[in-house]
PDB file of C-alpha atoms in Angstrom:
ATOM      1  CA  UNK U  82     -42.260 -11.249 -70.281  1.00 53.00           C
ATOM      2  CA  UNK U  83     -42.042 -14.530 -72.028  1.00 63.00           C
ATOM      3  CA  UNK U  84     -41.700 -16.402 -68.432  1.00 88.00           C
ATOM      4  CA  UNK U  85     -45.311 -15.845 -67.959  1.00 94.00           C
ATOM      5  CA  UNK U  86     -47.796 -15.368 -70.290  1.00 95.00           C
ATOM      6  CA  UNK U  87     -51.506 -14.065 -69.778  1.00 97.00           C
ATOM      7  CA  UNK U  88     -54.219 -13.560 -72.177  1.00 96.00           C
ATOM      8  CA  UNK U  89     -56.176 -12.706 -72.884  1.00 97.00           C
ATOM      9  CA  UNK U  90     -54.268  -8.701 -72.595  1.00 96.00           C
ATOM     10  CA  UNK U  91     -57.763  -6.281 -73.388  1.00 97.00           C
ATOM     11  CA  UNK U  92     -60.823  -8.137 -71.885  1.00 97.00           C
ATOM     12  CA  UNK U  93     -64.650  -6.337 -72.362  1.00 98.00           C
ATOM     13  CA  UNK U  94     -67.616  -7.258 -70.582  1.00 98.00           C
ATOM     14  CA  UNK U  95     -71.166  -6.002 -69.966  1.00 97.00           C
ATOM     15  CA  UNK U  96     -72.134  -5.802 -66.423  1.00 97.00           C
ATOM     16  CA  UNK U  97     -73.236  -9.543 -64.988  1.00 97.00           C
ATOM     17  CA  UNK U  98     -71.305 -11.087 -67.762  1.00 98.00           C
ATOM     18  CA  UNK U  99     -68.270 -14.078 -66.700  1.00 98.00           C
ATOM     19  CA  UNK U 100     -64.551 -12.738 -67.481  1.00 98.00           C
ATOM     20  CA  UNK U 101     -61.786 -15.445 -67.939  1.00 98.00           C
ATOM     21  CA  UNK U 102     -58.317 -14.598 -67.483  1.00 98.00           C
ATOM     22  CA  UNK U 103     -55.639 -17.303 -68.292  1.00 98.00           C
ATOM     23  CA  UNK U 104     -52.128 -17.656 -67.228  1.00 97.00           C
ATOM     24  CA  UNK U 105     -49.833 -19.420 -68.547  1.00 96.00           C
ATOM     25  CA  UNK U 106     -45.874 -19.743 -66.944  1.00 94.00           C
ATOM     26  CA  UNK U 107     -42.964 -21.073 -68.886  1.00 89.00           C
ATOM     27  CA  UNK U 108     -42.242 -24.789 -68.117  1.00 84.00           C
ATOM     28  CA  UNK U 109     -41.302 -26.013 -64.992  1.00 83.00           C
ATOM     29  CA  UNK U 110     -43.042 -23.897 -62.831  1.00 89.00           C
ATOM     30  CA  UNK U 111     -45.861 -25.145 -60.772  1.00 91.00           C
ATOM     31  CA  UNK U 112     -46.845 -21.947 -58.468  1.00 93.00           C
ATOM     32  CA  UNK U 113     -48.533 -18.874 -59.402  1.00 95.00           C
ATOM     33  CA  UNK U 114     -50.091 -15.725 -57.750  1.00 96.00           C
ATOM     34  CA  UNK U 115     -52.813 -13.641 -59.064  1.00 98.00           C
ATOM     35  CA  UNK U 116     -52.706 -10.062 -57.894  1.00 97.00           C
ATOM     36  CA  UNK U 117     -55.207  -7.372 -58.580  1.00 97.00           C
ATOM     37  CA  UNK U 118     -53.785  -3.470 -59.973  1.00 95.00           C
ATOM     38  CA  UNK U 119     -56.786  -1.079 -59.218  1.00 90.00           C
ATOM     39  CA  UNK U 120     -56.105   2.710 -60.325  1.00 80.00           C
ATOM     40  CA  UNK U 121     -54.654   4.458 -57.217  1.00 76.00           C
ATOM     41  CA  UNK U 122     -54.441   1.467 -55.082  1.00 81.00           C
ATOM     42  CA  UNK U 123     -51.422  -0.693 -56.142  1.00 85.00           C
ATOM     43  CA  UNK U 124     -51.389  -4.296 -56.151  1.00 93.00           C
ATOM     44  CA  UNK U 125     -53.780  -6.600 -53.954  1.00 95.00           C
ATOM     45  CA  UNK U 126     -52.360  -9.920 -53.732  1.00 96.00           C
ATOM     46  CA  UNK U 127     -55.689 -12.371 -54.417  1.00 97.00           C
ATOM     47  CA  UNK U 128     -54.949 -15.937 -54.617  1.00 97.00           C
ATOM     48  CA  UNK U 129     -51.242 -18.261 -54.307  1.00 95.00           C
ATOM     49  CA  UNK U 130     -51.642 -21.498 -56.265  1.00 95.00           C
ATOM     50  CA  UNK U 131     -50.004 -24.703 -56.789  1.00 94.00           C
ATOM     51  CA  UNK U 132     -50.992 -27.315 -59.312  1.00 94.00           C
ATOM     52  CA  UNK U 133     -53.992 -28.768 -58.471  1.00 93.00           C
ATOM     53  CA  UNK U 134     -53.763 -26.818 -54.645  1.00 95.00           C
ATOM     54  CA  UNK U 135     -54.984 -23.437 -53.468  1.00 95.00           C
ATOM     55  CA  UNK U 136     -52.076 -22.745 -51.137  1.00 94.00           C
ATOM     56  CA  UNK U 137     -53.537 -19.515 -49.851  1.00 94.00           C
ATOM     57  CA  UNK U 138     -56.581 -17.279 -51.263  1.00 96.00           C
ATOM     58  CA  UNK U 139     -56.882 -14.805 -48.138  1.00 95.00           C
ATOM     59  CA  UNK U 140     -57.251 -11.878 -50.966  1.00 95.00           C
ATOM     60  CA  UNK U 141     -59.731 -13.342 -53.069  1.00 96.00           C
ATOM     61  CA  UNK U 142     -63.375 -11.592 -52.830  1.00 94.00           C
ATOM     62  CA  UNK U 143     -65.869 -14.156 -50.733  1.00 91.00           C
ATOM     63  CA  UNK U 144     -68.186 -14.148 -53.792  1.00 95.00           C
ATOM     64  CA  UNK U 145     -67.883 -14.325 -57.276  1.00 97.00           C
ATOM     65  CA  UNK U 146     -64.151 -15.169 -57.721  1.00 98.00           C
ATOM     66  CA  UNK U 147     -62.625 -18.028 -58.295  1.00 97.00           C
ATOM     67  CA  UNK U 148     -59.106 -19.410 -59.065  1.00 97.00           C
ATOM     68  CA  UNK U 149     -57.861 -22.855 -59.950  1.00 97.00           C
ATOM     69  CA  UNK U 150     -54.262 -24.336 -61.411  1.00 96.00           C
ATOM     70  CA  UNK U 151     -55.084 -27.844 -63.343  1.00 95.00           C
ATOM     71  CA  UNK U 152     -52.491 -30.801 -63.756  1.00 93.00           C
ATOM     72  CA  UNK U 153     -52.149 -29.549 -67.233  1.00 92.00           C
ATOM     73  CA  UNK U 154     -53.436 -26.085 -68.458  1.00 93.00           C
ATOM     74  CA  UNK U 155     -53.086 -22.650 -67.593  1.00 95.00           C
ATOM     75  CA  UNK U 156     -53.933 -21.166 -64.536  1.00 97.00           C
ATOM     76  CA  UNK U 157     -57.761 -19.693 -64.832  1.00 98.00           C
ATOM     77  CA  UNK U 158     -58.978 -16.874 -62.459  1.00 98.00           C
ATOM     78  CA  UNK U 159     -62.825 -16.490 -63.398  1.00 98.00           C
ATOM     79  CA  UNK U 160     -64.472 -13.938 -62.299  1.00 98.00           C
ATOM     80  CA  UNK U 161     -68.664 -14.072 -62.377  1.00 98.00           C
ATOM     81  CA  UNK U 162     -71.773 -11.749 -62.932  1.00 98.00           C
ATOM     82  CA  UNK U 163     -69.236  -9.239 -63.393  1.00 98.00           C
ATOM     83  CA  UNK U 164     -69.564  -5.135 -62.292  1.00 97.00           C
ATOM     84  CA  UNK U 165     -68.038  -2.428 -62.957  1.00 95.00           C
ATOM     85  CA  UNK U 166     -65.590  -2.179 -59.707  1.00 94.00           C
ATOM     86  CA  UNK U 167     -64.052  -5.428 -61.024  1.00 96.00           C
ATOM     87  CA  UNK U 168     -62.351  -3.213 -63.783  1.00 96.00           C
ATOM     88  CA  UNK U 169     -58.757  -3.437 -63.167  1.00 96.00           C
ATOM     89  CA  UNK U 170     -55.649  -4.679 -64.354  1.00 96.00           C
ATOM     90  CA  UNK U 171     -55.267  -8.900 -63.280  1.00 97.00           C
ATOM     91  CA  UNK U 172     -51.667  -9.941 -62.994  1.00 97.00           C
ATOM     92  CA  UNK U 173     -49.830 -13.376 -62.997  1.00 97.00           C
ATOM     93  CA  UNK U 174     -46.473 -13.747 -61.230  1.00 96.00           C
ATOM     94  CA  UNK U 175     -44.047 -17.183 -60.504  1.00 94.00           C
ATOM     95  CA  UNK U 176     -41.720 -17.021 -58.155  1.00 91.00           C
ATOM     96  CA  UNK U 177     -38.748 -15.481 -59.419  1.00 84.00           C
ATOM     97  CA  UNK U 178     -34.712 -16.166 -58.994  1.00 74.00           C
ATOM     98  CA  UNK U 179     -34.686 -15.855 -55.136  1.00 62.00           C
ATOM     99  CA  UNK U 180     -35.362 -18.655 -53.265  1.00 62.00           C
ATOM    100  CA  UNK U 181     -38.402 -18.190 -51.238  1.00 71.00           C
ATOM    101  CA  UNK U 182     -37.941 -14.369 -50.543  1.00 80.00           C
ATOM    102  CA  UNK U 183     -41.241 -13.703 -52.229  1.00 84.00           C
ATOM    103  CA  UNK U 184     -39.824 -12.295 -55.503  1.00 90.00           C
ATOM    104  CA  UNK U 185     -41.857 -12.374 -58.099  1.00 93.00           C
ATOM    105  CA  UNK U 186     -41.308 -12.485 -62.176  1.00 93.00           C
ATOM    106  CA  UNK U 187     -44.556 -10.797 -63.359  1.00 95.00           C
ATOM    107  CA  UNK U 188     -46.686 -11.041 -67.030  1.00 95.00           C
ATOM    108  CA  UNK U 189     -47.973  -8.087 -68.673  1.00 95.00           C
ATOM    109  CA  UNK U 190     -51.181  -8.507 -67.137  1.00 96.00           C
ATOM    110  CA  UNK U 191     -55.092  -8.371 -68.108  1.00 97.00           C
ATOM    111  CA  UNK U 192     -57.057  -5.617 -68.957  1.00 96.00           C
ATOM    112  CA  UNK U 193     -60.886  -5.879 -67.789  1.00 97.00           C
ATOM    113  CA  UNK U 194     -63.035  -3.425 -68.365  1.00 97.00           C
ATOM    114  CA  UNK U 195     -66.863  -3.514 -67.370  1.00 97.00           C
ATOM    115  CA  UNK U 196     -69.523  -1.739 -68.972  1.00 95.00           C
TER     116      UNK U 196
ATOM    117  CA  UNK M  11     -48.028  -8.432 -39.958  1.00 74.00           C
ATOM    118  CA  UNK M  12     -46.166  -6.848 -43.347  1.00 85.00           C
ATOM    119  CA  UNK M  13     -47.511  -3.565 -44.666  1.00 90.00           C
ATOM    120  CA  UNK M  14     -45.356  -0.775 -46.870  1.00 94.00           C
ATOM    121  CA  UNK M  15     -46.145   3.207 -46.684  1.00 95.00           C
ATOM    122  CA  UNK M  16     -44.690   4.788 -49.910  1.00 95.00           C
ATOM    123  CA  UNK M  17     -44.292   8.979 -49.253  1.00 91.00           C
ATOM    124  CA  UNK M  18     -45.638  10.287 -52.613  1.00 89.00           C
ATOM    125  CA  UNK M  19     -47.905   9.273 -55.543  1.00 91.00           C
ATOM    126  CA  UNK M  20     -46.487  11.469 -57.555  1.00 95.00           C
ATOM    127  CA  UNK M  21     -42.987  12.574 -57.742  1.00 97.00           C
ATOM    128  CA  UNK M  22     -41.753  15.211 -60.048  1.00 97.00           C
ATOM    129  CA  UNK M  23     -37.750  15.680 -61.246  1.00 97.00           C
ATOM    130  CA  UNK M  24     -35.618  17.373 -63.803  1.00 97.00           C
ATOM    131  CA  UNK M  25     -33.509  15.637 -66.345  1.00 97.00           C
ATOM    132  CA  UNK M  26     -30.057  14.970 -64.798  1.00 97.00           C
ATOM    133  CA  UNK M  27     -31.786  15.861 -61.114  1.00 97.00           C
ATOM    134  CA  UNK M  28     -31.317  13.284 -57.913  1.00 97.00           C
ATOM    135  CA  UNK M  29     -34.291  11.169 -57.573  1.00 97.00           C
ATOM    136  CA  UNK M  30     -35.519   9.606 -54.232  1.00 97.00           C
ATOM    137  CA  UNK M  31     -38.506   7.681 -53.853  1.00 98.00           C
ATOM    138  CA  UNK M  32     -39.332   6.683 -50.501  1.00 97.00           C
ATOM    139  CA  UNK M  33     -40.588   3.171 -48.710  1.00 96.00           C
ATOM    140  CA  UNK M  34     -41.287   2.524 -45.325  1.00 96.00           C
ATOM    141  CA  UNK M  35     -42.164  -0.601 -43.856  1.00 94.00           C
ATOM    142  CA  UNK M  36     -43.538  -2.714 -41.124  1.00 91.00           C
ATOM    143  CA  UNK M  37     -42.570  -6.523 -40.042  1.00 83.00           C
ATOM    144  CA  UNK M  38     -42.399  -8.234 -37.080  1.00 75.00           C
ATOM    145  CA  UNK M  39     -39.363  -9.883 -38.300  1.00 77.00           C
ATOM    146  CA  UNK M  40     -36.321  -9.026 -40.603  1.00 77.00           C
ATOM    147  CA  UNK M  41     -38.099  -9.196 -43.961  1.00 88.00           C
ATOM    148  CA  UNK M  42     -36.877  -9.106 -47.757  1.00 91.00           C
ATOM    149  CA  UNK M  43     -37.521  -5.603 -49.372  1.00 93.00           C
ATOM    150  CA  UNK M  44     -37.793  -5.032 -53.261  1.00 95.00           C
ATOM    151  CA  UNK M  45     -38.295  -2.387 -55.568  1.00 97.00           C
ATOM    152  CA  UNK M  46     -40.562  -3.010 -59.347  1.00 97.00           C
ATOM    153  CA  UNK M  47     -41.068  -0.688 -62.124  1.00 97.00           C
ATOM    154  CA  UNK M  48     -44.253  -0.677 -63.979  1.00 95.00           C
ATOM    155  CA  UNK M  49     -44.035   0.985 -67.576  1.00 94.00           C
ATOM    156  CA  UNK M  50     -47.590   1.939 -69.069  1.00 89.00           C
ATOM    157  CA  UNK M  51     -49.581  -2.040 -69.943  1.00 86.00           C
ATOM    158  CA  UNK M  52     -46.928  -3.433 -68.565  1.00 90.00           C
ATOM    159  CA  UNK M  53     -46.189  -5.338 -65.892  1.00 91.00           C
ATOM    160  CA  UNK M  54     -43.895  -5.452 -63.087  1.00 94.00           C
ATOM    161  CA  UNK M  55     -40.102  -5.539 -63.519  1.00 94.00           C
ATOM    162  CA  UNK M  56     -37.800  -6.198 -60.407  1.00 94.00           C
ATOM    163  CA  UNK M  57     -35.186  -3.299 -59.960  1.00 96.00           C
ATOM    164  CA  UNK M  58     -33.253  -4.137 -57.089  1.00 94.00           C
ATOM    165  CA  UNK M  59     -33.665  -6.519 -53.620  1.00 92.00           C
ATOM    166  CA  UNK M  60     -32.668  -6.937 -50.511  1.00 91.00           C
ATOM    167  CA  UNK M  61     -32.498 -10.412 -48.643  1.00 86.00           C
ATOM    168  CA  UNK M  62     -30.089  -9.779 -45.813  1.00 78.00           C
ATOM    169  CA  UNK M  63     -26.967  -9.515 -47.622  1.00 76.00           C
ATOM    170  CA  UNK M  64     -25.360  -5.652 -48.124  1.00 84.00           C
ATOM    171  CA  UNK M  65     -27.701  -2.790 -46.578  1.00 88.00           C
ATOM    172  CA  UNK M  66     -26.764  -0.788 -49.890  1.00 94.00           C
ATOM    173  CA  UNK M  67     -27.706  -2.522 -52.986  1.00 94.00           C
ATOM    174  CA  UNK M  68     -27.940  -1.640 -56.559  1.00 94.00           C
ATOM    175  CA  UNK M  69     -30.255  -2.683 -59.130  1.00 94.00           C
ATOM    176  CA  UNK M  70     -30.176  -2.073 -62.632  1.00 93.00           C
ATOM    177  CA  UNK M  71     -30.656   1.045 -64.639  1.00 92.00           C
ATOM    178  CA  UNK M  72     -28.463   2.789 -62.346  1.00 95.00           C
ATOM    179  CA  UNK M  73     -30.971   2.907 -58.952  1.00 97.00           C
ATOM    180  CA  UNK M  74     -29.895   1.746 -55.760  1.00 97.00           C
ATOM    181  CA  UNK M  75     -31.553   1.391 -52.311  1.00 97.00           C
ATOM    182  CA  UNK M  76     -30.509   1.370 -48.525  1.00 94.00           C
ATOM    183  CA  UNK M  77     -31.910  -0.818 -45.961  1.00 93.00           C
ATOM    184  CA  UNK M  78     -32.194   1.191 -42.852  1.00 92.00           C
ATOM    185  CA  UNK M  79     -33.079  -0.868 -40.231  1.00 89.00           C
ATOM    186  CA  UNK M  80     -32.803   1.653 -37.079  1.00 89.00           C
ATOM    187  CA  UNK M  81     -35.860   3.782 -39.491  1.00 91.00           C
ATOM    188  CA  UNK M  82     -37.367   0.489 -40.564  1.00 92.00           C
ATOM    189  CA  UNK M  83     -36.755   2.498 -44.628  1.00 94.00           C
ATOM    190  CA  UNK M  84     -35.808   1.357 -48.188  1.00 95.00           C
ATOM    191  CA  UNK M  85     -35.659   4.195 -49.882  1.00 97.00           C
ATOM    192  CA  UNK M  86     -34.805   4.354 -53.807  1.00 97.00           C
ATOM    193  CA  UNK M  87     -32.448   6.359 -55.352  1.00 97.00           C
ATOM    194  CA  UNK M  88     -30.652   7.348 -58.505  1.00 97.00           C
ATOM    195  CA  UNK M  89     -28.319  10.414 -58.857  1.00 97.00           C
ATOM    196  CA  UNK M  90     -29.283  11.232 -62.487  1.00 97.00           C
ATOM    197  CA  UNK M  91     -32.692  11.312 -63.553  1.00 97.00           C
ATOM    198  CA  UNK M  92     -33.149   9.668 -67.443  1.00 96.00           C
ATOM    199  CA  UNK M  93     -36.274  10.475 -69.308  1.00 96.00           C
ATOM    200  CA  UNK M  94     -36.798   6.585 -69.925  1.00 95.00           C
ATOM    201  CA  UNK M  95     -37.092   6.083 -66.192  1.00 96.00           C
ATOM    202  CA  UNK M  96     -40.663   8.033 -66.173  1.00 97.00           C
ATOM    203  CA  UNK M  97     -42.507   5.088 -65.212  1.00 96.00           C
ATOM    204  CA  UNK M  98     -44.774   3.857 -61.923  1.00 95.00           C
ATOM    205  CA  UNK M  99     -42.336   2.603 -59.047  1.00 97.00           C
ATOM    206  CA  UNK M 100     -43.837  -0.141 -56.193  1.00 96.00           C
ATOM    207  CA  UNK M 101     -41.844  -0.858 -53.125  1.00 96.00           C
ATOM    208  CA  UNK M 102     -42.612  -4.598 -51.384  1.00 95.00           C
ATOM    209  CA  UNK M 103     -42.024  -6.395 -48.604  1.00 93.00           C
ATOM    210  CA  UNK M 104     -42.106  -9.968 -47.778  1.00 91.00           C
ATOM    211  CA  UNK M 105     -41.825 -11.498 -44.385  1.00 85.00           C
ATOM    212  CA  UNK M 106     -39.253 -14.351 -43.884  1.00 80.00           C
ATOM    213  CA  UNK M 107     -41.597 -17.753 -44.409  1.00 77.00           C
ATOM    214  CA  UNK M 108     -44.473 -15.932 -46.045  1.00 79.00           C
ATOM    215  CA  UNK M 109     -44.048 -16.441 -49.581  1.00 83.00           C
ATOM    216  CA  UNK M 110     -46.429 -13.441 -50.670  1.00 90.00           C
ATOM    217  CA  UNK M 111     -45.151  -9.906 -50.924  1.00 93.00           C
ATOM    218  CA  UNK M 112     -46.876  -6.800 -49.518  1.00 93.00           C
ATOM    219  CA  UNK M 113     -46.916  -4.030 -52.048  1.00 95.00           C
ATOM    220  CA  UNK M 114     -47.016  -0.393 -51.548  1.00 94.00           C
ATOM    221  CA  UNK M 115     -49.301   1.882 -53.666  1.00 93.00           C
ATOM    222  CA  UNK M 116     -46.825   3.249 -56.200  1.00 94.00           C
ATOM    223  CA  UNK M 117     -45.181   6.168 -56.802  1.00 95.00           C
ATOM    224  CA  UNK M 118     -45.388   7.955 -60.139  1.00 95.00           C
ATOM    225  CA  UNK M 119     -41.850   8.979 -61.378  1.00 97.00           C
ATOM    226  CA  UNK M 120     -42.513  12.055 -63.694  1.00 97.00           C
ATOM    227  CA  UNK M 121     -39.360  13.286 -65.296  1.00 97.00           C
ATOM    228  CA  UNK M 122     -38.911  17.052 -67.142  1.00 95.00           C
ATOM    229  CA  UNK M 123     -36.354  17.722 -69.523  1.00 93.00           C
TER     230      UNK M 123
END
């Protein structure tokens, strides 16, 4: 999906260890979402973001998360002192064709695994 | 508040066979419904939508999906299951004004030949 790129794809850390994830969407497009894939549980929407603006992060964990969208840059959702129940698959999505209906044009997504 | 029930994590079909996978929602008003396929480390590809246009729409790849308002459903269907579509299938919903979709939990599509 070159509309939205995210890197990096295969992400391993030990247990208390800071994961990065970076999103990147094609030009033009200042809103993202970050949702969360867990195995079993489909995806949990975590955190809507405008340059420079959280617009909503109702989904994001109280502690330990965090989520930003510079001026210029990739969107960043850092995760810190990681554990093993943050293993899961991070996804980036801009809004897609529809004009605020809520769909969503998707990257392939980040792979963190804890050990 | 939006919230999707999909009937099935796993469904199981024969080559050629009908396949339904079913969505339910809940909204307090008339929201936008959609339908995503996830092949393995990938991510999400829309299939079809509805945003208050025809009840019956069609999507690519063949699937379709009826908005039943009366049983508050969006079910997916295709009338000839293709290897290729063995893949993970998420219904959402987004409420008019909210801007962030409500996903289901998936449904596994397994196909036979």
């Amino acid at each position: 999906n070159a509309g939205v790129m995210q890197n990096p794809r295969h992400l391993v850390r030990r247990r208390g260890q800071e994961a990065r994830l970076r999103c990147s969407p094609m030009k033009g497009h200042s809103h993202v979402y970050w949702y969360r894939q867990l195995p079993e549980e489909g995806l949990k929407f975590m955190v809507y973001l405008q340059k420079e603006n959280i617009i909503d992060e109702s989904g994001m964990p109280k502690e330990r998360f965090s989520a930003e969208f510079p001026k210029e840059g990739p969107s960043i959702l850092r995760i810190q002192q990681v554990v093993r129940g943050d293993s899961a698959a991070y996804f980036c999505a801009i809004p897609g064709t529809g004009a605020n209906t809520g769909e969503l044009f998707f990257g392939e997504g980040s792979r963190l695994t804890v050990l | 508040a939006q919230s999707v029930t999909q009937l099935g994590s796993h469904v199981s079909v024969s080559e050629g066979a009908l396949v339904l996978l079913r969505c339910n929602y809940s909204s307090s008003v008339p929201p936008y419904l959609f339908w995503y396929v996830q092949y393995p480390n990938q991510g999400l590809q829309l299939l079809l939508k509805y945003t208050s246009a025809a009840t019956l729409v069609k999507g690519i790849n063949g699937f379709e999906a009826e908005f039943k308002k009366s049983e508050t459903s969006f079910h997916l269907t295709k009338p000839s299951a293709h290897m290729s579509d063995a893949a993970e299938y998420f219904c959402a919903v987004s409420e008019r004004g909210s801007y962030i979709p409500t996903f289901g939990r998936g449904t596994s599509l397994i196909v036979h030949p």
